[in-house]
Amino acid sequence: MLASNYVREKYSKKFIKISKSEREGFYKILFSRRDVRSHFTDKKDITLSTLIRILNAAHHAPSVGFSQPWNFIVIKDIQTREKIRNSFFKEYKKSVELLETDKKRKKIYQSLKLEGILESNINICITYDSTRFGPFIIGTTAIPETGIYSVCCAIQNLWLAARAEEVGVGWVSILSNKDLKKILSIPRHIKPIAYLCLGYVSEFVNKPDLERSRWLQRMNLKDLIFLEKWGNDLISQEKRNKVNEK
Amino acid sequence: MLASNYVREKYSKKFIKISKSEREGFYKILFSRRDVRSHFTDKKDITLSTLIRILNAAHHAPSVGFSQPWNFIVIKDIQTREKIRNSFFKEYKKSVELLETDKKRKKIYQSLKLEGILESNINICITYDSTRFGPFIIGTTAIPETGIYSVCCAIQNLWLAARAEEVGVGWVSILSNKDLKKILSIPRHIKPIAYLCLGYVSEFVNKPDLERSRWLQRMNLKDLIFLEKWGNDLISQEKRNKVNEK
């Protein structure tokens, strides 16, 4: 089950066609993935085999120079989680103070559910090891941060695989990495990248929580795409080209 | 086509079941995704609608505080790409010098194909805007780097969506971000995160290039997972628990 050989044998053909229904199923998973905080249920545990499938998806993310610089610490113990929640509370208090002059936003902010550390079934801390397979790692010589970027790609693979398994994931980033390292005995040279809460859910809501609460709006994609250079609107360029071709 | 409304309407039910075949199709896409350098073909262009579908997938990645801090610069112009390839050559030369004392690895390194800037159909530079919706962005007050992590999640969404569309993606990180900013007129406060080459391919090979060339091996997943604390092997713990239960 753990062996990547399973994966290899199954997908060893030179060119694997993706059917229309497979593509549609993929988009369904991608667009219905949510950052879960409020909807964890305690009706069902994540089994070891489901957990391994989700982590195996993370492990098959791209990594710079094939460095695979990730580790996964699975946390079940409630006392450990309580310590981590205390770190959340400490950092949360500090963040509320930053909104002192903006009473309206402060009120909305304080009404938001921002973590599901205890209500979720398990927590996973994902870390980055800059020394793995080093010192010479292909692709990191000009931009060393790419190792961290690889870990983030693994996190997104994990998140989507969890959705495919109908498991919700919530990323808690209102935390002190210093606390996290102490609580989880993480060595000095290892950097925590994400702290995730996983569990089965009562629902995957149709929009992100912060969009539903009107904290922020989803931006229009066309305003985010440029052609050739920064600031050069792609969509209007493409339209102009089409007119010129006629 | 651009509107997220399409997505919303399609997936607006409270709980969307993922079928077994959808889940299998998802894993097929995930495990057969490759970092493409050698297999781009010039037989077919990526259409605007395919490109928009791929970028829309990126735009639906999770982002800290729903900040959506990404932009996408699509590069088609060959002269621009030649400038960027010159930046690659410059950084590549520096990286070769680092292997001066390791003749064997140097030889393998020099035999590797590390970029497909000109052979691919289009290039995309993905950037991070730390000022978007700021200064107060939920979830970034304790760990400001989470904004960059969001951009990386968008990159992995893009990569997988491209695979679902049978489009290959190669990430070139042997580049100078300073050069990139100059060539693409990227403002001072914007950080380039990834430079990607996209195009249809002759094949998606069954293993990463660096694994096929025996540069490095895929690590065993079980060695990467810990339980409760760093260094505490999950798999042997779980086995022990099962024995104790009997």
Coordinates of C-alpha atoms in Angstrom, one line a residue:
Chain A
M1 CA 0.0 0.0 0.0
L2 CA 2.8 2.3 0.8
A3 CA 4.9 1.4 -2.2
S4 CA 5.0 3.8 -5.0
N5 CA 5.2 0.7 -7.2
Y6 CA 1.5 0.5 -7.1
V7 CA 1.3 3.9 -8.7
R8 CA 4.0 3.1 -11.2
E9 CA 2.4 -0.1 -12.4
K10 CA -0.9 1.5 -12.8
Y11 CA 0.2 4.5 -14.7
S12 CA 3.2 3.2 -16.6
K13 CA 2.0 3.7 -20.1
K14 CA 3.8 6.4 -22.1
F15 CA 0.8 8.6 -22.7
I16 CA -2.2 8.4 -20.5
K17 CA -5.3 9.9 -22.0
I18 CA -7.6 11.8 -19.6
S19 CA -11.2 11.3 -20.5
K20 CA -13.8 14.1 -20.4
S21 CA -15.6 12.6 -17.4
E22 CA -12.3 12.2 -15.6
R23 CA -11.4 15.8 -16.3
E24 CA -14.9 16.9 -15.1
G25 CA -14.5 14.8 -11.9
F26 CA -11.2 16.5 -11.3
Y27 CA -12.6 20.0 -11.6
K28 CA -15.5 19.0 -9.3
I29 CA -13.0 18.0 -6.6
L30 CA -10.9 21.1 -7.2
F31 CA -13.7 23.6 -7.1
S32 CA -15.6 22.0 -4.2
R33 CA -12.5 21.9 -2.0
R34 CA -12.9 24.1 1.1
D35 CA -10.8 25.4 4.0
V36 CA -12.8 23.8 6.8
R37 CA -13.2 25.2 10.3
S38 CA -16.9 24.9 11.3
H39 CA -18.1 21.6 9.8
F40 CA -16.0 18.8 11.3
T41 CA -18.1 15.9 12.6
D42 CA -16.9 13.2 15.0
K43 CA -19.0 10.5 13.4
K44 CA -16.1 8.8 11.6
D45 CA -12.4 8.4 12.1
I46 CA -9.9 8.7 9.2
T47 CA -8.5 5.2 8.8
L48 CA -4.7 4.6 8.4
S49 CA -5.2 3.5 4.8
T50 CA -7.1 6.7 3.9
L51 CA -4.5 8.8 5.7
I52 CA -1.7 7.0 3.7
R53 CA -3.5 7.6 0.4
I54 CA -3.7 11.3 1.2
L55 CA -0.1 11.6 2.3
N56 CA 1.0 9.6 -0.7
A57 CA -0.6 12.2 -2.9
A58 CA 1.4 14.9 -1.1
H59 CA 4.6 12.8 -1.5
H60 CA 3.9 12.8 -5.3
A61 CA 4.0 16.6 -5.6
P62 CA 6.7 18.1 -7.7
S63 CA 9.8 19.0 -5.8
V64 CA 12.8 21.2 -6.9
G65 CA 15.7 18.9 -7.9
F66 CA 13.5 15.9 -6.7
S67 CA 14.5 16.9 -3.2
Q68 CA 11.3 15.8 -1.5
P69 CA 12.0 18.0 1.4
W70 CA 8.8 17.3 3.4
N71 CA 7.9 15.5 6.6
F72 CA 4.4 14.9 8.0
I73 CA 3.8 14.9 11.8
V74 CA 0.4 13.4 12.5
I75 CA -1.1 14.6 15.8
K76 CA -3.9 12.7 17.5
D77 CA -3.1 13.4 21.2
I78 CA -5.6 15.9 22.6
Q79 CA -3.2 17.3 25.2
T80 CA -0.7 18.2 22.4
R81 CA -3.5 19.8 20.5
E82 CA -4.6 21.8 23.5
K83 CA -1.0 23.2 23.8
I84 CA -1.2 24.2 20.1
R85 CA -4.6 25.8 20.6
N86 CA -3.1 27.9 23.4
S87 CA -0.5 29.1 20.9
F88 CA -3.4 30.0 18.5
F89 CA -5.1 32.0 21.3
K90 CA -2.0 33.9 22.1
E91 CA -1.4 34.9 18.4
Y92 CA -5.1 35.5 17.9
K93 CA -5.2 38.0 20.8
K94 CA -2.3 39.9 19.2
S95 CA -4.1 40.0 15.8
V96 CA -7.3 41.4 17.3
E97 CA -5.2 44.3 18.8
L98 CA -4.2 45.2 15.2
L99 CA -7.8 46.0 14.4
E100 CA -8.2 48.4 17.4
T101 CA -8.9 51.4 15.2
D102 CA -11.3 49.6 12.9
K103 CA -14.3 48.6 15.1
K104 CA -16.4 47.3 12.2
R105 CA -13.9 44.9 10.8
K106 CA -12.9 43.9 14.4
K107 CA -16.4 42.8 15.1
I108 CA -16.6 40.7 11.9
Y109 CA -13.2 39.3 12.6
Q110 CA -14.1 38.2 16.1
S111 CA -17.2 36.5 14.8
L112 CA -15.2 34.2 12.5
K113 CA -14.3 30.6 13.3
L114 CA -10.6 30.5 12.6
E115 CA -9.5 27.0 13.6
G116 CA -10.7 23.5 14.2
I117 CA -7.7 22.1 16.1
L118 CA -9.7 20.1 18.7
E119 CA -12.9 19.3 16.7
S120 CA -11.1 17.8 13.8
N121 CA -10.1 14.1 13.8
I122 CA -6.4 14.5 13.3
N123 CA -3.9 17.4 12.9
I124 CA -0.9 17.3 10.5
C125 CA 2.2 19.5 10.7
I126 CA 4.1 19.6 7.4
T127 CA 7.7 20.7 7.6
Y128 CA 10.6 21.6 5.3
D129 CA 14.1 20.2 5.5
S130 CA 16.5 22.4 3.7
T131 CA 19.4 19.9 4.2
R132 CA 17.8 16.9 2.4
F133 CA 19.9 15.6 -0.4
G134 CA 22.0 18.8 -0.1
P135 CA 24.1 20.8 -0.3
F136 CA 23.8 20.8 -4.1
I137 CA 20.1 20.6 -5.0
I138 CA 19.3 21.2 -8.7
G139 CA 17.1 24.3 -9.2
T140 CA 17.8 25.9 -5.8
T141 CA 21.1 27.6 -6.6
A142 CA 19.6 30.8 -7.9
I143 CA 16.3 30.8 -5.9
P144 CA 16.8 28.9 -2.6
E145 CA 13.2 29.4 -1.5
T146 CA 12.0 26.9 -4.1
G147 CA 12.5 24.2 -1.6
I148 CA 9.7 25.7 0.5
Y149 CA 7.6 26.2 -2.6
S150 CA 7.8 22.4 -3.2
V151 CA 6.4 21.7 0.3
C152 CA 3.5 24.0 -0.5
C153 CA 2.8 22.1 -3.7
A154 CA 2.7 18.9 -1.5
I155 CA 0.2 20.6 0.8
Q156 CA -2.1 21.4 -2.1
N157 CA -1.9 17.8 -3.4
L158 CA -2.8 16.7 0.1
W159 CA -5.7 19.1 0.3
L160 CA -7.2 18.0 -3.0
A161 CA -6.7 14.3 -2.3
A162 CA -8.4 14.8 1.1
R163 CA -11.4 16.3 -0.8
A164 CA -11.4 13.4 -3.2
E165 CA -11.6 11.1 -0.1
E166 CA -14.4 13.4 1.3
V167 CA -12.1 14.5 4.1
G168 CA -12.1 18.2 5.1
V169 CA -8.9 20.2 5.7
G170 CA -8.4 23.5 7.5
W171 CA -5.1 25.3 7.6
V172 CA -4.4 27.2 10.8
S173 CA -1.8 29.9 10.4
I174 CA -2.5 32.0 13.4
L175 CA 0.2 30.1 15.4
S176 CA 3.7 30.7 16.6
N177 CA 6.2 28.5 14.7
K178 CA 8.4 28.7 17.8
D179 CA 5.7 27.2 20.0
L180 CA 5.0 24.5 17.3
K181 CA 8.7 23.5 17.2
K182 CA 8.9 23.2 20.9
I183 CA 5.6 21.3 21.3
L184 CA 6.3 18.8 18.5
S185 CA 10.1 18.4 19.2
I186 CA 11.0 19.7 15.7
P187 CA 14.8 20.0 15.3
R188 CA 16.4 23.4 14.8
H189 CA 17.1 23.0 11.1
I190 CA 13.5 22.0 10.2
K191 CA 10.9 24.7 9.4
P192 CA 7.2 24.1 10.0
I193 CA 5.3 25.2 6.9
A194 CA 1.7 24.3 7.6
Y195 CA -0.5 23.1 10.4
L196 CA -3.6 21.3 9.1
C197 CA -6.7 20.0 10.7
L198 CA -8.3 17.0 9.0
G199 CA -11.6 15.2 9.5
Y200 CA -14.9 14.2 7.9
V201 CA -17.4 17.0 7.6
S202 CA -21.1 17.6 7.6
E203 CA -20.8 19.7 4.4
F204 CA -18.4 21.3 2.0
V205 CA -20.0 24.8 1.7
N206 CA -20.2 26.3 -1.8
K207 CA -18.0 29.3 -1.1
P208 CA -15.0 30.1 1.1
D209 CA -16.1 31.2 4.6
L210 CA -14.5 34.7 4.2
E211 CA -16.5 35.2 1.0
R212 CA -19.7 34.1 2.6
S213 CA -19.2 36.5 5.5
R214 CA -18.5 39.2 3.0
W215 CA -15.1 39.9 4.5
L216 CA -13.6 39.9 0.9
Q217 CA -14.9 39.2 -2.6
R218 CA -13.5 36.8 -5.1
M219 CA -11.5 38.8 -7.6
N220 CA -12.3 38.7 -11.3
L221 CA -9.8 36.4 -13.0
K222 CA -9.4 38.6 -16.0
D223 CA -8.0 41.4 -13.9
L224 CA -5.2 39.0 -12.7
I225 CA -3.9 37.9 -16.1
F226 CA -1.4 39.9 -18.1
L227 CA 0.1 39.3 -21.6
E228 CA 3.8 39.6 -22.3
K229 CA 4.4 42.2 -19.5
W230 CA 3.0 43.3 -16.2
G231 CA 0.0 45.6 -16.6
N232 CA -0.8 44.5 -20.2
D233 CA -4.4 43.1 -20.1
L234 CA -4.6 39.7 -21.8
I235 CA -8.2 39.5 -22.5
S236 CA -8.5 42.8 -24.4
Q237 CA -5.3 42.0 -26.4
E238 CA -6.8 38.7 -27.5
K239 CA -10.0 40.3 -28.6
R240 CA -8.1 42.9 -30.6
N241 CA -6.1 40.2 -32.3
K242 CA -9.3 38.4 -33.3
V243 CA -10.7 41.6 -34.8
N244 CA -7.5 42.2 -36.7
E245 CA -7.5 38.7 -38.1
K246 CA -11.0 39.2 -39.6
Chain B
M1 CA -16.5 31.5 -19.3
L2 CA -14.4 33.7 -17.0
A3 CA -17.1 33.9 -14.4
S4 CA -16.7 31.9 -11.3
N5 CA -20.5 31.8 -11.4
Y6 CA -20.3 28.8 -13.7
V7 CA -18.4 27.0 -11.0
R8 CA -20.7 28.1 -8.3
E9 CA -23.9 27.0 -10.0
K10 CA -22.4 23.7 -11.0
Y11 CA -21.2 22.9 -7.5
S12 CA -23.7 24.7 -5.2
K13 CA -25.1 21.7 -3.5
K14 CA -24.3 21.4 0.2
F15 CA -22.5 18.1 0.1
I16 CA -21.1 16.8 -3.2
K17 CA -20.4 13.1 -3.2
I18 CA -17.2 12.1 -5.0
S19 CA -17.7 8.7 -6.8
K20 CA -15.1 6.0 -6.8
S21 CA -14.4 6.5 -10.5
E22 CA -14.1 10.3 -10.0
R23 CA -11.6 9.7 -7.2
E24 CA -9.6 7.2 -9.4
G25 CA -9.6 9.7 -12.2
F26 CA -8.3 12.3 -9.9
Y27 CA -5.4 10.1 -8.7
K28 CA -4.6 9.2 -12.3
I29 CA -4.2 12.9 -13.1
L30 CA -2.2 13.5 -9.9
F31 CA 0.2 10.6 -10.3
S32 CA 0.8 11.1 -14.0
R33 CA 1.6 14.8 -13.7
R34 CA 5.2 15.5 -14.7
D35 CA 7.7 18.4 -14.7
V36 CA 8.2 18.6 -18.4
R37 CA 11.4 19.7 -20.1
S38 CA 12.1 17.4 -23.1
H39 CA 8.7 16.4 -24.5
F40 CA 7.0 19.6 -25.7
T41 CA 5.6 19.4 -29.3
D42 CA 4.7 22.2 -31.5
K43 CA 1.8 20.4 -33.1
K44 CA -1.0 22.2 -31.3
D45 CA -1.4 25.6 -29.6
I46 CA -3.0 26.1 -26.2
T47 CA -6.3 27.9 -27.0
L48 CA -7.5 30.8 -24.9
S49 CA -10.3 28.9 -23.4
T50 CA -8.0 26.0 -22.3
L51 CA -5.6 28.6 -20.8
I52 CA -8.5 30.3 -19.0
R53 CA -9.7 27.0 -17.6
I54 CA -6.2 26.2 -16.3
L55 CA -5.8 29.7 -14.8
N56 CA -9.3 29.5 -13.2
A57 CA -8.2 26.4 -11.4
A58 CA -5.2 28.3 -10.1
H59 CA -7.5 31.1 -9.0
H60 CA -9.6 28.7 -7.0
A61 CA -6.7 27.6 -4.8
P62 CA -6.9 28.3 -1.1
S63 CA -5.4 31.7 -0.1
V64 CA -4.6 33.0 3.4
G65 CA -7.4 35.4 4.5
F66 CA -8.9 34.9 1.0
S67 CA -6.2 37.4 -0.1
Q68 CA -5.8 35.9 -3.7
P69 CA -2.4 37.4 -3.9
W70 CA -1.5 36.0 -7.3
N71 CA -1.0 37.4 -10.9
F72 CA -0.3 35.5 -14.1
I73 CA 1.9 37.0 -16.8
V74 CA 1.4 34.9 -20.0
I75 CA 4.5 35.2 -22.3
K76 CA 4.2 34.3 -26.0
D77 CA 6.8 36.6 -27.5
I78 CA 10.0 34.8 -28.6
Q79 CA 12.3 37.7 -28.0
T80 CA 11.1 38.1 -24.4
R81 CA 11.6 34.3 -23.9
E82 CA 15.2 34.5 -25.4
K83 CA 16.0 37.2 -22.8
I84 CA 14.7 34.9 -20.1
R85 CA 16.7 32.0 -21.5
N86 CA 19.8 34.1 -21.3
S87 CA 19.1 34.6 -17.6
F88 CA 18.8 30.8 -17.3
F89 CA 22.2 30.3 -19.0
K90 CA 23.9 32.8 -16.7
E91 CA 22.5 31.2 -13.6
Y92 CA 23.2 27.7 -15.0
K93 CA 26.9 28.5 -15.5
K94 CA 27.1 29.6 -11.9
S95 CA 25.5 26.3 -10.8
V96 CA 27.9 24.2 -12.8
E97 CA 30.8 25.8 -11.0
L98 CA 29.4 24.6 -7.7
L99 CA 30.1 21.0 -8.9
E100 CA 33.7 21.7 -9.8
T101 CA 35.0 19.2 -7.2
D102 CA 32.5 16.4 -8.0
K103 CA 33.3 15.4 -11.6
K104 CA 30.9 12.5 -11.7
R105 CA 27.8 14.5 -10.6
K106 CA 28.9 17.4 -12.8
K107 CA 28.8 15.2 -15.9
I108 CA 25.3 13.9 -15.1
Y109 CA 24.1 17.4 -14.3
Q110 CA 25.4 18.7 -17.6
S111 CA 23.6 16.0 -19.5
L112 CA 20.2 17.0 -18.0
K113 CA 17.6 19.0 -19.9
L114 CA 16.6 21.7 -17.4
E115 CA 14.3 24.1 -19.2
G116 CA 11.9 24.3 -22.2
I117 CA 11.5 28.0 -22.4
L118 CA 11.5 28.3 -26.2
E119 CA 10.2 24.8 -27.2
S120 CA 7.0 25.2 -25.1
N121 CA 3.9 26.9 -26.4
I122 CA 3.6 29.6 -23.8
N123 CA 5.4 30.7 -20.6
I124 CA 3.6 31.9 -17.5
C125 CA 5.2 33.9 -14.7
I126 CA 3.3 33.7 -11.4
T127 CA 3.8 36.5 -8.9
Y128 CA 2.9 37.4 -5.3
D129 CA 1.5 40.7 -4.3
S130 CA 2.0 41.2 -0.5
T131 CA -0.1 44.4 -0.5
R132 CA -3.3 42.9 -1.9
F133 CA -6.3 43.6 0.5
G134 CA -3.8 44.6 3.1
P135 CA -2.5 45.7 5.5
F136 CA -4.6 43.5 7.7
I137 CA -4.8 40.0 6.1
I138 CA -6.4 37.3 8.2
G139 CA -3.9 34.5 9.0
T140 CA -0.8 36.4 8.1
T141 CA -0.2 38.3 11.3
A142 CA 1.8 35.5 13.0
I143 CA 3.4 33.9 9.8
P144 CA 3.6 36.5 7.0
E145 CA 5.1 34.0 4.5
T146 CA 1.7 32.3 4.3
G147 CA 0.9 34.7 1.4
I148 CA 3.6 33.2 -0.7
Y149 CA 2.4 29.7 0.4
S150 CA -1.0 30.6 -1.1
V151 CA 0.6 31.4 -4.5
C152 CA 2.4 28.0 -4.4
C153 CA -1.0 26.3 -3.8
A154 CA -2.3 28.1 -6.9
I155 CA 0.7 26.8 -8.9
Q156 CA 0.0 23.2 -7.9
N157 CA -3.7 23.7 -8.9
L158 CA -2.6 25.1 -12.2
W159 CA -0.2 22.2 -12.7
L160 CA -2.8 19.5 -12.1
A161 CA -5.4 21.3 -14.2
A162 CA -2.9 21.5 -17.0
R163 CA -2.4 17.7 -16.7
A164 CA -6.2 17.2 -16.8
E165 CA -6.2 19.2 -20.0
E166 CA -3.2 17.1 -21.3
V167 CA -0.9 20.1 -21.2
G168 CA 2.6 19.7 -19.9
V169 CA 4.2 22.1 -17.4
G170 CA 7.8 22.6 -16.6
W171 CA 9.0 24.9 -13.7
V172 CA 12.3 26.7 -14.5
S173 CA 13.9 27.9 -11.2
I174 CA 17.5 28.4 -12.5
L175 CA 16.8 32.0 -13.2
S176 CA 17.5 35.4 -11.7
N177 CA 14.4 37.0 -10.2
K178 CA 16.1 40.4 -10.7
D179 CA 16.3 39.7 -14.5
L180 CA 12.8 38.4 -14.6
K181 CA 11.4 41.6 -13.0
K182 CA 13.3 43.8 -15.4
I183 CA 12.3 41.8 -18.5
L184 CA 8.6 41.6 -17.6
S185 CA 8.3 45.1 -16.1
I186 CA 7.3 43.7 -12.7
P187 CA 6.8 46.4 -10.1
R188 CA 9.2 46.7 -7.1
H189 CA 6.6 45.4 -4.5
I190 CA 5.7 42.3 -6.5
K191 CA 7.7 39.0 -6.1
P192 CA 8.0 36.4 -8.9
I193 CA 7.3 33.0 -7.5
A194 CA 7.4 30.7 -10.5
Y195 CA 8.3 30.7 -14.1
L196 CA 6.4 27.9 -15.9
C197 CA 6.6 26.6 -19.5
L198 CA 3.4 25.1 -20.9
G199 CA 2.6 23.1 -24.0
Y200 CA 1.2 19.9 -25.4
V201 CA 3.6 17.0 -25.1
S202 CA 4.6 13.8 -26.9
E203 CA 4.4 11.9 -23.7
F204 CA 4.1 12.1 -19.9
V205 CA 6.9 9.8 -18.8
N206 CA 6.2 7.4 -15.9
K207 CA 8.8 8.8 -13.5
P208 CA 10.3 12.2 -12.8
D209 CA 13.4 12.9 -15.1
L210 CA 15.7 13.1 -12.1
E211 CA 14.5 9.7 -10.9
R212 CA 14.9 8.2 -14.4
S213 CA 18.5 9.5 -14.7
R214 CA 19.2 8.1 -11.2
W215 CA 20.2 11.5 -9.9
L216 CA 18.1 10.8 -6.8
Q217 CA 15.6 8.1 -5.6
R218 CA 12.0 8.5 -4.5
M219 CA 12.0 8.3 -0.7
N220 CA 10.0 5.7 1.1
L221 CA 6.8 7.5 2.3
K222 CA 6.8 5.7 5.7
D223 CA 10.2 7.3 6.6
L224 CA 8.6 10.7 6.2
I225 CA 5.7 10.3 8.5
F226 CA 5.9 10.8 12.3
L227 CA 3.2 10.3 15.0
E228 CA 2.7 12.9 17.7
K229 CA 6.2 14.2 17.7
W230 CA 9.2 14.5 15.4
G231 CA 11.1 11.2 15.0
N232 CA 8.4 9.0 16.3
D233 CA 7.7 6.5 13.5
L234 CA 3.9 6.4 12.7
I235 CA 3.8 3.0 10.9
S236 CA 5.5 1.0 13.7
Q237 CA 3.3 2.7 16.3
E238 CA 0.1 1.8 14.5
K239 CA 1.3 -1.8 14.1
R240 CA 2.0 -1.9 17.9
N241 CA -1.4 -0.5 18.7
K242 CA -3.0 -3.2 16.5
V243 CA -1.1 -6.0 18.3
N244 CA -2.1 -4.6 21.7
E245 CA -5.7 -4.5 20.7
K246 CA -5.8 -8.2 19.9

